[in-house]
Structures are given as C-alpha cells and as structure tokens.
Amino acid sequence: YDYKIEAVLEDLKEKAVGLGALYMSQEMDIEIDGTVARVNVPLEFNYSQHWLNTKAQLALDMLKYTELIEVLYVETYTEELVKPDSEEEEQSEAEESDESEPEDSEELEEPGEE
C-alpha cells in the first residue's frame, strides 16, 4: 500500500472527531471540556448495529490515543420527537374527515342493478 500523511492532528478535539469519523464514516458532534469528551450521539445511530458494536471501541481508542480521561455519550430526546409535524397533523385530519363522510350510494349497488 502507498499512503500519504496529509496532516498531523495536534488539537484534542480534532483527534476525537477524527476517530469518530474513522469509525462511523461521518463527523460526529463532539465537545471537549478539559480532558472529558462529550459525544452527542445522533438519534439515527439507535438503529445502527454498527454503532452498537463500535461505540465501546471508539471510547477506548479515544482514551488510549489522546489525552482524554473520560468519554461521555449523550443521547438527547425532546418533546418534538413525539409531536406530529403540522403537515402530518393536517394530513391525518383530512384522512379522518374522509373516513367519516358517507359513501356514495352508487358504489353500494351490485353490478347489473341500476
């Protein structure tokens, strides 16, 4: 294999974000407070088997290869997750009103009857 070192990461946050990107193939929202990393986990990761298998190794590598002494994973759930969007709410109301309207009498007739 041929490889080229494009940059050497010195900043603690860059190192943590780089390891996160290495494991999850996308940049993660990571906050650094001294020697503690706070990884804000996207909620879609809850559906990822890869994430479940990777998060412990990611934390261990952050501790091993950086100056970090603690890694916190934060999942944030808010009320907006359970509230329907206004578009969905309007569509649901429209469907409910369609269901409550009486059906046309022609649709109820048997074929051949008029």
Coordinates of N, CA and C in Angstrom, one line a residue:
Y1 N 0.8 -1.2 0.0 CA 0.0 0.0 0.0 C 0.9 1.2 0.0
D2 N 0.4 2.2 -0.7 CA 1.1 3.5 -0.7 C 0.1 4.5 0.1
Y3 N 0.7 5.3 0.9 CA -0.1 6.2 1.7 C 0.7 7.5 1.8
K4 N -0.1 8.6 2.1 CA 0.5 9.9 2.3 C -0.1 10.5 3.5
I5 N 0.7 11.0 4.4 CA 0.2 11.7 5.6 C 0.0 13.1 5.2
E6 N -1.3 13.5 5.2 CA -1.7 14.9 4.8 C -1.6 15.9 6.0
A7 N -1.8 15.4 7.2 CA -1.8 16.3 8.3 C -1.6 15.5 9.6
V8 N -1.0 16.2 10.6 CA -0.8 15.6 11.9 C -1.7 16.4 12.8
L9 N -2.7 15.7 13.4 CA -3.6 16.3 14.3 C -3.0 16.6 15.7
E10 N -3.0 17.8 16.1 CA -2.5 18.1 17.4 C -3.6 18.5 18.4
D11 N -4.7 19.1 17.9 CA -5.8 19.5 18.7 C -6.6 18.3 19.2
L12 N -6.9 18.4 20.5 CA -7.6 17.2 21.1 C -9.0 17.0 20.5
K13 N -9.7 18.1 20.2 CA -11.0 17.9 19.5 C -10.9 17.3 18.1
E14 N -9.9 17.8 17.4 CA -9.6 17.2 16.0 C -9.4 15.7 16.1
K15 N -8.6 15.3 17.1 CA -8.3 13.9 17.3 C -9.6 13.1 17.5
A16 N -10.4 13.6 18.5 CA -11.6 12.9 18.8 C -12.6 12.8 17.7
V17 N -12.8 14.0 17.0 CA -13.6 14.0 15.8 C -13.1 13.1 14.7
G18 N -11.8 13.1 14.5 CA -11.2 12.2 13.5 C -11.4 10.7 13.8
L19 N -11.3 10.3 15.1 CA -11.5 8.9 15.4 C -13.0 8.6 15.2
G20 N -13.9 9.5 15.6 CA -15.3 9.3 15.4 C -15.6 9.1 13.9
A21 N -15.0 9.9 13.0 CA -15.2 9.8 11.6 C -14.7 8.5 11.0
L22 N -13.5 8.1 11.6 CA -12.9 6.9 11.2 C -13.9 5.7 11.4
Y23 N -14.5 5.7 12.6 CA -15.3 4.5 13.0 C -16.7 4.6 12.4
M24 N -17.3 5.8 12.2 CA -18.7 6.0 11.8 C -18.8 6.6 10.4
S25 N -17.7 6.9 9.7 CA -17.8 7.4 8.3 C -18.5 8.7 8.2
Q26 N -18.6 9.4 9.3 CA -19.2 10.8 9.3 C -18.7 11.5 10.5
E27 N -18.6 12.9 10.4 CA -18.1 13.7 11.5 C -19.2 13.7 12.6
M28 N -18.8 13.5 13.8 CA -19.7 13.5 14.9 C -19.6 14.8 15.7
D29 N -20.6 15.2 16.4 CA -20.6 16.4 17.2 C -20.0 16.0 18.6
I30 N -18.8 16.4 18.8 CA -18.0 16.1 20.0 C -17.5 17.4 20.6
E31 N -17.9 17.5 21.9 CA -17.4 18.7 22.7 C -16.4 18.2 23.7
I32 N -15.3 19.1 23.8 CA -14.2 18.8 24.7 C -14.2 19.8 25.9
D33 N -14.2 19.3 27.1 CA -14.1 20.1 28.3 C -12.9 19.6 29.1
G34 N -11.8 20.2 28.9 CA -10.6 19.8 29.6 C -10.2 18.4 29.0
T35 N -10.3 17.4 29.8 CA -9.9 16.0 29.4 C -11.1 15.1 29.3
V36 N -12.3 15.7 29.1 CA -13.5 14.9 29.0 C -14.2 15.2 27.7
A37 N -14.5 14.2 27.0 CA -15.2 14.3 25.7 C -16.7 14.0 25.9
R38 N -17.5 14.9 25.3 CA -18.9 14.7 25.3 C -19.4 14.4 23.9
V39 N -19.7 13.2 23.6 CA -20.1 12.8 22.2 C -21.7 12.9 22.1
N40 N -22.2 13.8 21.3 CA -23.6 13.9 21.1 C -24.0 13.0 20.0
V41 N -24.7 11.9 20.4 CA -25.0 10.8 19.5 C -26.2 11.1 18.7
P42 N -26.1 11.1 17.4 CA -27.3 11.3 16.6 C -28.4 10.2 16.8
L43 N -29.6 10.5 16.9 CA -30.7 9.5 17.3 C -30.8 8.4 16.2
E44 N -30.4 8.7 15.0 CA -30.5 7.6 14.0 C -29.5 6.5 14.2
F45 N -28.5 6.8 15.1 CA -27.5 5.8 15.4 C -28.2 4.7 16.2
N46 N -29.3 5.0 16.9 CA -30.0 3.9 17.6 C -30.4 2.7 16.8
Y47 N -30.5 3.0 15.5 CA -30.9 1.9 14.6 C -29.8 1.2 13.9
S48 N -28.6 1.6 14.3 CA -27.4 1.1 13.6 C -26.7 0.0 14.5
Q49 N -26.7 -1.2 14.0 CA -26.0 -2.3 14.6 C -24.5 -2.0 14.7
H50 N -24.0 -1.3 13.6 CA -22.6 -0.9 13.6 C -22.2 0.0 14.8
W51 N -23.1 0.9 15.1 CA -22.8 1.8 16.2 C -22.8 1.1 17.5
L52 N -23.7 0.1 17.7 CA -23.8 -0.6 18.9 C -22.5 -1.4 19.1
N53 N -21.9 -1.9 18.0 CA -20.7 -2.7 18.1 C -19.5 -1.9 18.2
T54 N -19.6 -0.6 17.8 CA -18.4 0.3 17.7 C -18.2 1.2 18.9
K55 N -19.2 1.7 19.5 CA -19.1 2.8 20.5 C -18.1 2.5 21.6
A56 N -18.1 1.3 22.1 CA -17.1 1.0 23.2 C -15.7 1.1 22.7
Q57 N -15.4 0.5 21.5 CA -14.1 0.6 20.9 C -13.7 2.0 20.6
L58 N -14.6 2.8 20.1 CA -14.3 4.2 19.9 C -13.9 4.9 21.2
A59 N -14.6 4.7 22.2 CA -14.3 5.3 23.5 C -12.9 4.8 24.0
L60 N -12.7 3.5 23.9 CA -11.4 3.0 24.3 C -10.2 3.6 23.5
D61 N -10.4 3.8 22.2 CA -9.4 4.4 21.4 C -9.2 5.8 21.7
M62 N -10.3 6.5 22.0 CA -10.1 8.0 22.4 C -9.3 8.1 23.6
L63 N -9.5 7.2 24.6 CA -8.8 7.2 25.8 C -7.3 6.8 25.6
K64 N -7.1 5.8 24.7 CA -5.8 5.3 24.5 C -4.9 6.2 23.7
Y65 N -5.5 6.8 22.7 CA -4.6 7.6 21.7 C -4.7 9.1 21.9
T66 N -5.4 9.6 22.9 CA -5.5 11.0 23.1 C -5.2 11.3 24.6
E67 N -5.3 12.5 25.0 CA -5.1 12.9 26.4 C -6.4 12.8 27.2
L68 N -7.5 12.3 26.6 CA -8.8 12.2 27.3 C -8.7 11.2 28.4
I69 N -9.5 11.5 29.5 CA -9.6 10.6 30.6 C -11.0 10.1 30.8
E70 N -11.9 10.7 30.0 CA -13.3 10.2 30.2 C -14.1 10.6 28.8
V71 N -14.9 9.6 28.4 CA -15.8 9.8 27.2 C -17.2 9.6 27.6
L72 N -18.0 10.6 27.4 CA -19.5 10.5 27.7 C -20.2 10.5 26.4
Y73 N -21.2 9.6 26.3 CA -22.1 9.5 25.2 C -23.4 10.1 25.6
V74 N -23.9 11.1 24.9 CA -25.2 11.7 25.2 C -26.2 11.5 24.1
E75 N -27.3 11.0 24.5 CA -28.5 10.9 23.6 C -29.5 11.8 24.1
T76 N -30.0 12.7 23.2 CA -30.9 13.8 23.7 C -32.3 13.5 23.0
Y77 N -33.3 13.3 23.8 CA -34.7 13.1 23.3 C -35.5 14.3 23.8
T78 N -36.2 14.9 22.8 CA -37.0 16.1 23.2 C -38.5 15.8 22.8
E79 N -39.3 16.7 23.3 CA -40.8 16.6 23.2 C -41.2 16.6 21.7
E80 N -40.4 17.3 20.9 CA -40.7 17.4 19.4 C -40.7 16.0 18.7
L81 N -40.0 15.1 19.3 CA -40.0 13.7 18.7 C -41.3 13.0 18.7
V82 N -42.2 13.4 19.6 CA -43.5 12.7 19.7 C -44.6 13.6 19.2
K83 N -44.3 14.8 18.9 CA -45.4 15.7 18.4 C -45.4 15.5 16.9
P84 N -46.6 15.4 16.3 CA -46.6 15.3 14.8 C -46.3 16.6 14.2
D85 N -45.7 16.6 13.0 CA -45.5 17.8 12.3 C -46.8 18.4 11.9
S86 N -46.8 19.7 11.6 CA -48.1 20.3 11.3 C -48.6 19.7 10.0
E87 N -47.7 19.4 9.0 CA -48.1 18.8 7.8 C -48.8 17.4 8.0
E88 N -48.1 16.6 8.9 CA -48.7 15.3 9.2 C -50.0 15.4 9.9
E89 N -50.1 16.4 10.8 CA -51.4 16.6 11.5 C -52.5 17.0 10.5
E90 N -52.2 17.9 9.6 CA -53.2 18.3 8.6 C -53.7 17.1 7.8
Q91 N -52.7 16.2 7.3 CA -53.0 15.1 6.5 C -53.8 14.1 7.3
S92 N -53.5 13.9 8.6 CA -54.2 13.0 9.4 C -55.7 13.4 9.6
E93 N -55.8 14.8 9.8 CA -57.2 15.3 10.0 C -58.0 15.1 8.7
A94 N -57.4 15.3 7.5 CA -58.0 15.2 6.3 C -58.5 13.7 6.1
E95 N -57.6 12.8 6.4 CA -57.9 11.4 6.3 C -59.1 11.0 7.2
E96 N -59.1 11.5 8.4 CA -60.2 11.3 9.3 C -61.5 11.8 8.8
S97 N -61.5 13.0 8.2 CA -62.8 13.6 7.7 C -63.2 12.8 6.5
D98 N -62.3 12.3 5.7 CA -62.7 11.4 4.5 C -63.4 10.1 5.0
E99 N -62.9 9.6 6.1 CA -63.5 8.3 6.6 C -64.9 8.5 7.2
S100 N -65.1 9.7 7.7 CA -66.4 9.9 8.4 C -67.5 10.3 7.4
E101 N -67.2 10.7 6.1 CA -68.2 11.0 5.2 C -68.9 9.8 4.7
P102 N -70.2 9.9 4.5 CA -71.0 8.7 4.0 C -70.6 8.4 2.5
E103 N -70.6 7.1 2.3 CA -70.2 6.6 0.9 C -71.3 6.9 -0.1
D104 N -70.9 7.1 -1.3 CA -71.8 7.4 -2.4 C -72.7 6.1 -2.6
S105 N -74.0 6.3 -2.8 CA -74.9 5.2 -2.9 C -74.7 4.3 -4.1
E106 N -74.1 5.0 -5.2 CA -73.9 4.2 -6.4 C -72.8 3.1 -6.2
E107 N -71.9 3.4 -5.3 CA -70.8 2.5 -5.0 C -71.3 1.2 -4.3
L108 N -72.5 1.4 -3.6 CA -73.0 0.3 -2.9 C -73.9 -0.7 -3.7
E109 N -74.3 -0.3 -4.9 CA -75.2 -1.1 -5.7 C -74.4 -2.3 -6.3
E110 N -75.1 -3.4 -6.4 CA -74.5 -4.6 -7.0 C -74.3 -4.4 -8.5
P111 N -73.4 -5.0 -9.2 CA -73.3 -4.9 -10.6 C -74.6 -5.4 -11.3
G112 N -75.0 -4.6 -12.3 CA -76.2 -5.0 -13.0 C -77.4 -4.3 -12.5
E113 N -77.4 -3.8 -11.3 CA -78.5 -3.1 -10.7 C -78.4 -1.6 -11.0
E114 N -79.5 -1.0 -11.4 CA -79.5 0.5 -11.7 C -80.7 1.1 -11.3

